[in-house]
PDB file of C-alpha atoms in Angstrom:
ATOM      1  CA  MET A   1     -50.563 -97.213   8.041  1.00 90.00           C
ATOM      2  CA  VAL A   2     -49.688 -94.075   6.098  1.00 91.00           C
ATOM      3  CA  ARG A   3     -48.567 -96.102   3.104  1.00 89.00           C
ATOM      4  CA  LYS A   4     -51.765 -98.161   3.090  1.00 91.00           C
ATOM      5  CA  ALA A   5     -53.896 -95.024   3.410  1.00 91.00           C
ATOM      6  CA  THR A   6     -52.009 -93.470   0.486  1.00 89.00           C
ATOM      7  CA  ASP A   7     -52.334 -96.583  -1.686  1.00 88.00           C
ATOM      8  CA  ALA A   8     -56.071 -96.736  -0.922  1.00 90.00           C
ATOM      9  CA  GLY A   9     -56.509 -93.120  -2.010  1.00 88.00           C
ATOM     10  CA  LEU A  10     -57.552 -91.984   1.461  1.00 91.00           C
ATOM     11  CA  TYR A  11     -54.479 -89.813   2.007  1.00 91.00           C
ATOM     12  CA  SER A  12     -52.874 -87.520  -0.563  1.00 89.00           C
ATOM     13  CA  GLY A  13     -49.104 -87.224  -0.407  1.00 89.00           C
ATOM     14  CA  PHE A  14     -46.767 -84.869  -2.260  1.00 85.00           C
ATOM     15  CA  LYS A  15     -46.284 -85.747  -5.933  1.00 81.00           C
ATOM     16  CA  VAL A  16     -43.016 -85.024  -7.766  1.00 79.00           C
ATOM     17  CA  PRO A  17     -43.941 -85.465 -10.568  1.00 75.00           C
ATOM     18  CA  GLU A  18     -47.384 -87.023 -10.714  1.00 69.00           C
ATOM     19  CA  GLU A  19     -46.165 -90.636 -10.751  1.00 75.00           C
ATOM     20  CA  VAL A  20     -43.875 -90.223  -7.694  1.00 78.00           C
ATOM     21  CA  ASN A  21     -45.764 -89.847  -4.417  1.00 80.00           C
ATOM     22  CA  TYR A  22     -44.097 -88.991  -1.088  1.00 86.00           C
ATOM     23  CA  SER A  23     -46.164 -89.297   2.059  1.00 91.00           C
ATOM     24  CA  LEU A  24     -43.733 -90.328   4.801  1.00 90.00           C
ATOM     25  CA  LEU A  25     -40.026 -89.743   5.490  1.00 86.00           C
ATOM     26  CA  GLN A  26     -38.343 -91.411   8.455  1.00 85.00           C
ATOM     27  CA  PHE A  27     -34.861 -91.527   9.907  1.00 81.00           C
ATOM     28  CA  ALA A  28     -34.090 -92.977  13.365  1.00 79.00           C
ATOM     29  CA  ASP A  29     -36.728 -91.421  15.668  1.00 78.00           C
ATOM     30  CA  ASP A  30     -37.619 -88.551  13.298  1.00 83.00           C
ATOM     31  CA  THR A  31     -40.782 -88.743  11.215  1.00 87.00           C
ATOM     32  CA  ILE A  32     -42.017 -86.293   8.583  1.00 88.00           C
ATOM     33  CA  ILE A  33     -45.539 -86.715   7.212  1.00 91.00           C
ATOM     34  CA  VAL A  34     -45.821 -84.979   3.844  1.00 91.00           C
ATOM     35  CA  GLY A  35     -49.097 -84.276   2.139  1.00 90.00           C
ATOM     36  CA  ASP A  36     -51.451 -81.968   0.378  1.00 87.00           C
ATOM     37  CA  GLY A  37     -52.559 -78.995   2.481  1.00 85.00           C
ATOM     38  CA  SER A  38     -56.234 -79.885   2.734  1.00 87.00           C
ATOM     39  CA  TRP A  39     -58.619 -80.359   5.660  1.00 89.00           C
ATOM     40  CA  SER A  40     -59.299 -83.879   4.460  1.00 90.00           C
ATOM     41  CA  ASN A  41     -55.601 -84.704   4.847  1.00 90.00           C
ATOM     42  CA  LEU A  42     -55.515 -83.182   8.335  1.00 91.00           C
ATOM     43  CA  TRP A  43     -58.407 -85.390   9.418  1.00 93.00           C
ATOM     44  CA  LYS A  44     -56.597 -88.413   7.978  1.00 93.00           C
ATOM     45  CA  ILE A  45     -53.393 -87.530   9.848  1.00 91.00           C
ATOM     46  CA  LYS A  46     -55.290 -87.246  13.119  1.00 91.00           C
ATOM     47  CA  ALA A  47     -57.060 -90.553  12.460  1.00 93.00           C
ATOM     48  CA  LEU A  48     -53.785 -92.304  11.593  1.00 92.00           C
ATOM     49  CA  VAL A  49     -52.056 -91.011  14.703  1.00 90.00           C
ATOM     50  CA  ARG A  50     -55.030 -92.022  16.835  1.00 92.00           C
ATOM     51  CA  GLY A  51     -55.039 -95.482  15.267  1.00 93.00           C
ATOM     52  CA  PHE A  52     -51.291 -95.816  15.844  1.00 92.00           C
ATOM     53  CA  LYS A  53     -51.772 -94.984  19.528  1.00 92.00           C
ATOM     54  CA  MET A  54     -54.578 -97.523  19.951  1.00 94.00           C
ATOM     55  CA  ALA A  55     -52.641-100.272  18.166  1.00 93.00           C
ATOM     56  CA  SER A  56     -49.217 -99.752  19.756  1.00 93.00           C
ATOM     57  CA  GLY A  57     -49.902 -97.980  23.039  1.00 93.00           C
ATOM     58  CA  LEU A  58     -47.453 -95.223  22.008  1.00 90.00           C
ATOM     59  CA  ARG A  59     -48.595 -91.616  21.919  1.00 88.00           C
ATOM     60  CA  ILE A  60     -47.228 -88.973  19.568  1.00 86.00           C
ATOM     61  CA  ASN A  61     -45.880 -85.961  21.464  1.00 87.00           C
ATOM     62  CA  PHE A  62     -47.565 -83.148  19.554  1.00 86.00           C
ATOM     63  CA  THR A  63     -46.049 -80.473  21.797  1.00 85.00           C
ATOM     64  CA  LYS A  64     -42.679 -81.340  20.234  1.00 87.00           C
ATOM     65  CA  SER A  65     -44.107 -81.578  16.719  1.00 91.00           C
ATOM     66  CA  LYS A  66     -44.320 -78.748  14.196  1.00 91.00           C
ATOM     67  CA  ILE A  67     -46.349 -78.089  11.072  1.00 92.00           C
ATOM     68  CA  TYR A  68     -44.953 -76.312   8.004  1.00 91.00           C
ATOM     69  CA  GLY A  69     -46.768 -74.983   4.987  1.00 89.00           C
ATOM     70  CA  VAL A  70     -45.639 -74.310   1.436  1.00 85.00           C
ATOM     71  CA  GLY A  71     -47.822 -71.711  -0.256  1.00 83.00           C
ATOM     72  CA  CYS A  72     -50.336 -71.774   2.610  1.00 83.00           C
ATOM     73  CA  GLU A  73     -51.856 -68.754   4.289  1.00 84.00           C
ATOM     74  CA  SER A  74     -50.759 -68.190   7.892  1.00 85.00           C
ATOM     75  CA  PHE A  75     -54.299 -68.415   9.273  1.00 88.00           C
ATOM     76  CA  ILE A  76     -54.714 -71.857   7.674  1.00 88.00           C
ATOM     77  CA  LEU A  77     -51.518 -73.067   9.351  1.00 90.00           C
ATOM     78  CA  GLU A  78     -52.639 -71.673  12.695  1.00 92.00           C
ATOM     79  CA  ALA A  79     -55.980 -73.449  12.392  1.00 92.00           C
ATOM     80  CA  ALA A  80     -54.250 -76.705  11.382  1.00 92.00           C
ATOM     81  CA  ALA A  81     -51.859 -76.440  14.345  1.00 93.00           C
ATOM     82  CA  ALA A  82     -54.759 -75.874  16.739  1.00 92.00           C
ATOM     83  CA  PHE A  83     -56.582 -78.851  15.236  1.00 92.00           C
ATOM     84  CA  LEU A  84     -53.592 -81.193  15.635  1.00 90.00           C
ATOM     85  CA  GLY A  85     -52.361 -79.687  18.898  1.00 90.00           C
ATOM     86  CA  CYS A  86     -48.888 -78.800  17.625  1.00 91.00           C
ATOM     87  CA  LYS A  87     -46.934 -75.642  16.794  1.00 91.00           C
ATOM     88  CA  THR A  88     -46.342 -73.839  13.505  1.00 91.00           C
ATOM     89  CA  SER A  89     -42.915 -72.968  12.166  1.00 88.00           C
ATOM     90  CA  ILE A  90     -41.383 -71.484   9.049  1.00 85.00           C
ATOM     91  CA  PHE A  91     -38.740 -72.423   6.518  1.00 84.00           C
ATOM     92  CA  PRO A  92     -35.865 -72.992   6.616  1.00 83.00           C
ATOM     93  CA  PHE A  93     -35.652 -75.528   9.438  1.00 81.00           C
ATOM     94  CA  LYS A  94     -32.975 -77.933  10.554  1.00 78.00           C
ATOM     95  CA  PHE A  95     -33.389 -81.652   9.966  1.00 75.00           C
ATOM     96  CA  LEU A  96     -30.567 -84.057  10.878  1.00 72.00           C
ATOM     97  CA  GLY A  97     -28.191 -81.112  11.202  1.00 71.00           C
ATOM     98  CA  PHE A  98     -28.712 -79.354   7.872  1.00 73.00           C
ATOM     99  CA  LEU A  99     -31.131 -76.722   6.617  1.00 78.00           C
ATOM    100  CA  VAL A 100     -34.246 -77.629   4.655  1.00 81.00           C
ATOM    101  CA  GLY A 101     -36.162 -75.078   2.607  1.00 82.00           C
ATOM    102  CA  GLY A 102     -33.503 -72.382   2.418  1.00 82.00           C
ATOM    103  CA  ASN A 103     -31.742 -70.934  -0.607  1.00 88.00           C
ATOM    104  CA  HIS A 104     -28.436 -72.798  -0.835  1.00 89.00           C
ATOM    105  CA  ARG A 105     -27.198 -70.318  -3.450  1.00 91.00           C
ATOM    106  CA  ARG A 106     -26.872 -67.659  -0.765  1.00 91.00           C
ATOM    107  CA  THR A 107     -23.905 -67.431   1.564  1.00 90.00           C
ATOM    108  CA  ARG A 108     -26.003 -67.054   4.704  1.00 89.00           C
ATOM    109  CA  PHE A 109     -27.491 -70.510   4.089  1.00 90.00           C
ATOM    110  CA  TRP A 110     -24.021 -71.957   4.811  1.00 91.00           C
ATOM    111  CA  ARG A 111     -23.331 -69.821   7.870  1.00 91.00           C
ATOM    112  CA  SER A 112     -24.026 -72.661  10.311  1.00 87.00           C
ATOM    113  CA  VAL A 113     -21.613 -74.961   8.436  1.00 89.00           C
ATOM    114  CA  LEU A 114     -18.824 -72.368   8.563  1.00 91.00           C
ATOM    115  CA  GLU A 115     -19.504 -71.655  12.232  1.00 90.00           C
ATOM    116  CA  LYS A 116     -19.356 -75.369  13.015  1.00 88.00           C
ATOM    117  CA  MET A 117     -15.904 -75.584  11.438  1.00 89.00           C
ATOM    118  CA  LYS A 118     -14.695 -72.537  13.355  1.00 86.00           C
ATOM    119  CA  ASP A 119     -16.128 -73.899  16.616  1.00 87.00           C
ATOM    120  CA  LYS A 120     -14.250 -77.138  16.058  1.00 85.00           C
ATOM    121  CA  LEU A 121     -11.049 -75.144  15.685  1.00 82.00           C
ATOM    122  CA  GLY A 122     -11.844 -73.394  18.956  1.00 76.00           C
ATOM    123  CA  SER A 123     -12.001 -76.733  20.762  1.00 76.00           C
ATOM    124  CA  TRP A 124      -8.477 -77.502  19.561  1.00 77.00           C
ATOM    125  CA  ARG A 125      -7.093 -74.190  20.811  1.00 66.00           C
ATOM    126  CA  GLY A 126      -4.149 -74.639  23.149  1.00 53.00           C
ATOM    127  CA  MET A 127      -3.218 -78.049  21.749  1.00 64.00           C
ATOM    128  CA  LEU A 128       0.393 -78.376  20.639  1.00 71.00           C
ATOM    129  CA  LEU A 129      -0.092 -79.796  17.178  1.00 77.00           C
ATOM    130  CA  SER A 130       2.713 -80.592  14.789  1.00 82.00           C
ATOM    131  CA  ILE A 131       2.250 -80.163  11.050  1.00 81.00           C
ATOM    132  CA  GLY A 132       1.598 -83.913  10.852  1.00 84.00           C
ATOM    133  CA  GLY A 133      -1.069 -83.688  13.543  1.00 85.00           C
ATOM    134  CA  ARG A 134      -2.762 -80.793  11.760  1.00 85.00           C
ATOM    135  CA  VAL A 135      -2.811 -82.732   8.482  1.00 87.00           C
ATOM    136  CA  THR A 136      -4.409 -85.705  10.245  1.00 86.00           C
ATOM    137  CA  LEU A 137      -7.107 -83.574  11.888  1.00 87.00           C
ATOM    138  CA  LEU A 138      -7.657 -81.678   8.659  1.00 87.00           C
ATOM    139  CA  ASN A 139      -8.190 -84.878   6.654  1.00 85.00           C
ATOM    140  CA  ASN A 140     -10.179 -86.879   9.193  1.00 85.00           C
ATOM    141  CA  VAL A 141     -12.253 -84.227  10.962  1.00 85.00           C
ATOM    142  CA  LEU A 142     -12.260 -80.695   9.579  1.00 85.00           C
ATOM    143  CA  SER A 143     -12.716 -81.645   5.915  1.00 84.00           C
ATOM    144  CA  ASN A 144     -15.592 -83.998   6.762  1.00 86.00           C
ATOM    145  CA  LEU A 145     -17.671 -81.553   8.834  1.00 87.00           C
ATOM    146  CA  PRO A 146     -19.463 -79.973   5.839  1.00 89.00           C
ATOM    147  CA  SER A 147     -19.827 -83.279   3.939  1.00 88.00           C
ATOM    148  CA  PHE A 148     -23.466 -83.798   4.969  1.00 87.00           C
ATOM    149  CA  SER A 149     -24.569 -80.455   3.544  1.00 89.00           C
ATOM    150  CA  LEU A 150     -22.280 -80.828   0.521  1.00 92.00           C
ATOM    151  CA  SER A 151     -23.940 -84.143  -0.335  1.00 91.00           C
ATOM    152  CA  PHE A 152     -27.314 -82.384  -0.807  1.00 89.00           C
ATOM    153  CA  TYR A 153     -26.511 -78.863  -2.026  1.00 92.00           C
ATOM    154  CA  LYS A 154     -24.071 -77.309  -4.471  1.00 93.00           C
ATOM    155  CA  ALA A 155     -22.048 -74.752  -2.541  1.00 94.00           C
ATOM    156  CA  PRO A 156     -21.474 -71.320  -4.134  1.00 95.00           C
ATOM    157  CA  ILE A 157     -17.886 -70.415  -4.974  1.00 95.00           C
ATOM    158  CA  LYS A 158     -17.752 -67.847  -2.158  1.00 95.00           C
ATOM    159  CA  VAL A 159     -18.512 -70.575   0.407  1.00 95.00           C
ATOM    160  CA  ILE A 160     -16.003 -72.928  -1.229  1.00 94.00           C
ATOM    161  CA  ASN A 161     -13.306 -70.260  -0.909  1.00 94.00           C
ATOM    162  CA  GLU A 162     -14.246 -69.599   2.726  1.00 93.00           C
ATOM    163  CA  ILE A 163     -13.927 -73.309   3.602  1.00 93.00           C
ATOM    164  CA  ARG A 164     -10.576 -73.453   1.816  1.00 92.00           C
ATOM    165  CA  LYS A 165      -9.446 -70.401   3.777  1.00 90.00           C
ATOM    166  CA  ILE A 166     -10.324 -72.094   7.087  1.00 89.00           C
ATOM    167  CA  GLN A 167      -8.502 -75.266   6.026  1.00 89.00           C
ATOM    168  CA  ARG A 168      -5.443 -73.391   4.766  1.00 88.00           C
ATOM    169  CA  GLN A 169      -5.232 -71.218   7.890  1.00 86.00           C
ATOM    170  CA  PHE A 170      -5.357 -74.280  10.143  1.00 87.00           C
ATOM    171  CA  LEU A 171      -2.793 -76.232   8.143  1.00 86.00           C
ATOM    172  CA  TRP A 172      -0.105 -73.552   8.076  1.00 84.00           C
ATOM    173  CA  ASN A 173      -0.819 -71.548  11.234  1.00 80.00           C
ATOM    174  CA  GLY A 174      -2.678 -73.917  13.551  1.00 75.00           C
ATOM    175  CA  VAL A 175      -5.397 -72.549  15.806  1.00 69.00           C
ATOM    176  CA  GLY A 176      -5.227 -68.812  16.310  1.00 62.00           C
ATOM    177  CA  ASP A 177      -5.577 -65.481  14.626  1.00 61.00           C
ATOM    178  CA  ARG A 178      -1.956 -65.025  13.629  1.00 62.00           C
ATOM    179  CA  ARG A 179      -1.159 -64.754   9.968  1.00 66.00           C
ATOM    180  CA  GLY A 180       1.409 -66.946   8.331  1.00 66.00           C
ATOM    181  CA  ILE A 181       2.815 -67.912   4.985  1.00 74.00           C
ATOM    182  CA  SER A 182       1.278 -70.567   2.761  1.00 76.00           C
ATOM    183  CA  TRP A 183       4.436 -72.287   1.594  1.00 81.00           C
ATOM    184  CA  VAL A 184       2.781 -74.526  -1.004  1.00 86.00           C
ATOM    185  CA  LYS A 185      -0.096 -73.904  -3.411  1.00 89.00           C
ATOM    186  CA  TRP A 186      -3.401 -75.307  -2.183  1.00 88.00           C
ATOM    187  CA  ASP A 187      -3.851 -77.257  -5.417  1.00 90.00           C
ATOM    188  CA  SER A 188      -0.640 -79.126  -4.613  1.00 90.00           C
ATOM    189  CA  ILE A 189      -1.812 -79.811  -1.044  1.00 89.00           C
ATOM    190  CA  CYS A 190      -5.000 -81.406  -2.395  1.00 90.00           C
ATOM    191  CA  ARG A 191      -3.117 -83.832  -4.621  1.00 91.00           C
ATOM    192  CA  SER A 192      -3.001 -87.474  -3.581  1.00 90.00           C
ATOM    193  CA  LYS A 193       0.045 -88.566  -1.590  1.00 87.00           C
ATOM    194  CA  ASP A 194       1.425 -90.657  -4.422  1.00 91.00           C
ATOM    195  CA  LYS A 195       1.509 -87.465  -6.516  1.00 90.00           C
ATOM    196  CA  GLY A 196       3.336 -85.409  -3.914  1.00 89.00           C
ATOM    197  CA  GLY A 197       0.350 -83.909  -2.093  1.00 88.00           C
ATOM    198  CA  LEU A 198      -1.126 -84.428   1.381  1.00 88.00           C
ATOM    199  CA  GLY A 199      -4.384 -85.999   0.241  1.00 88.00           C
ATOM    200  CA  VAL A 200      -6.558 -83.159   1.574  1.00 89.00           C
ATOM    201  CA  LYS A 201     -10.024 -83.153  -0.021  1.00 88.00           C
ATOM    202  CA  ASP A 202     -10.618 -80.328  -2.448  1.00 91.00           C
ATOM    203  CA  VAL A 203     -13.999 -78.961  -1.374  1.00 93.00           C
ATOM    204  CA  ALA A 204     -15.289 -78.132  -4.860  1.00 94.00           C
ATOM    205  CA  THR A 205     -14.373 -81.567  -6.267  1.00 94.00           C
ATOM    206  CA  PHE A 206     -15.701 -83.292  -3.150  1.00 93.00           C
ATOM    207  CA  ASN A 207     -19.003 -81.401  -3.474  1.00 95.00           C
ATOM    208  CA  GLN A 208     -19.339 -82.378  -7.137  1.00 95.00           C
ATOM    209  CA  ALA A 209     -18.531 -86.027  -6.377  1.00 94.00           C
ATOM    210  CA  LEU A 210     -21.143 -86.225  -3.600  1.00 93.00           C
ATOM    211  CA  LEU A 211     -23.831 -84.715  -5.829  1.00 95.00           C
ATOM    212  CA  SER A 212     -22.869 -86.967  -8.755  1.00 95.00           C
ATOM    213  CA  LYS A 213     -23.395 -89.971  -6.484  1.00 92.00           C
ATOM    214  CA  TRP A 214     -27.152 -89.305  -6.630  1.00 89.00           C
ATOM    215  CA  ILE A 215     -27.114 -89.571 -10.433  1.00 86.00           C
ATOM    216  CA  TRP A 216     -25.073 -92.771 -10.217  1.00 83.00           C
TER     217      TRP A 216
END
């Protein structure tokens, strides 16, 4: 319905650039309607949602929905929220577990990613892990936790170093606050196994590979 309304010129989506028009983003049970911040668009959204309810028998839960504005005055957002019966919110917000609308060049943008890695370490506290067990968890779990955010944003070097520090601490010292000795250079640890390393993903290279995938 949204696509047909957009194609018919009744609804105005977000154009990047002029020839590319985004009006609807969906994943699983999440739906984001994107459009120009005009009263005409708001009326169209309400009409589309009403038509969807009449055709399918399913009602949108507006109390769980939020409206965001880019370059809009706060009173306009408040009026739009009252018109649609939803709530207003501000950027950045979380969608599918990662932040949208924040400045990924700042360290605080990555705070939730770092905290998630540290929380995962906390859940392993008290487990008697050998060096082999720590390598397995490091490769299969800990190194993959930030992959979702790394596939969309280029991490600053300070964040890269912080992730490496968490990985290095866990590999050599396990879970805990005690300090230990790093017996091998981290560059050697990140080499493939056939080259004498442990096959641990290097975060900076992994980040670059994930972003290059979009170009490919």
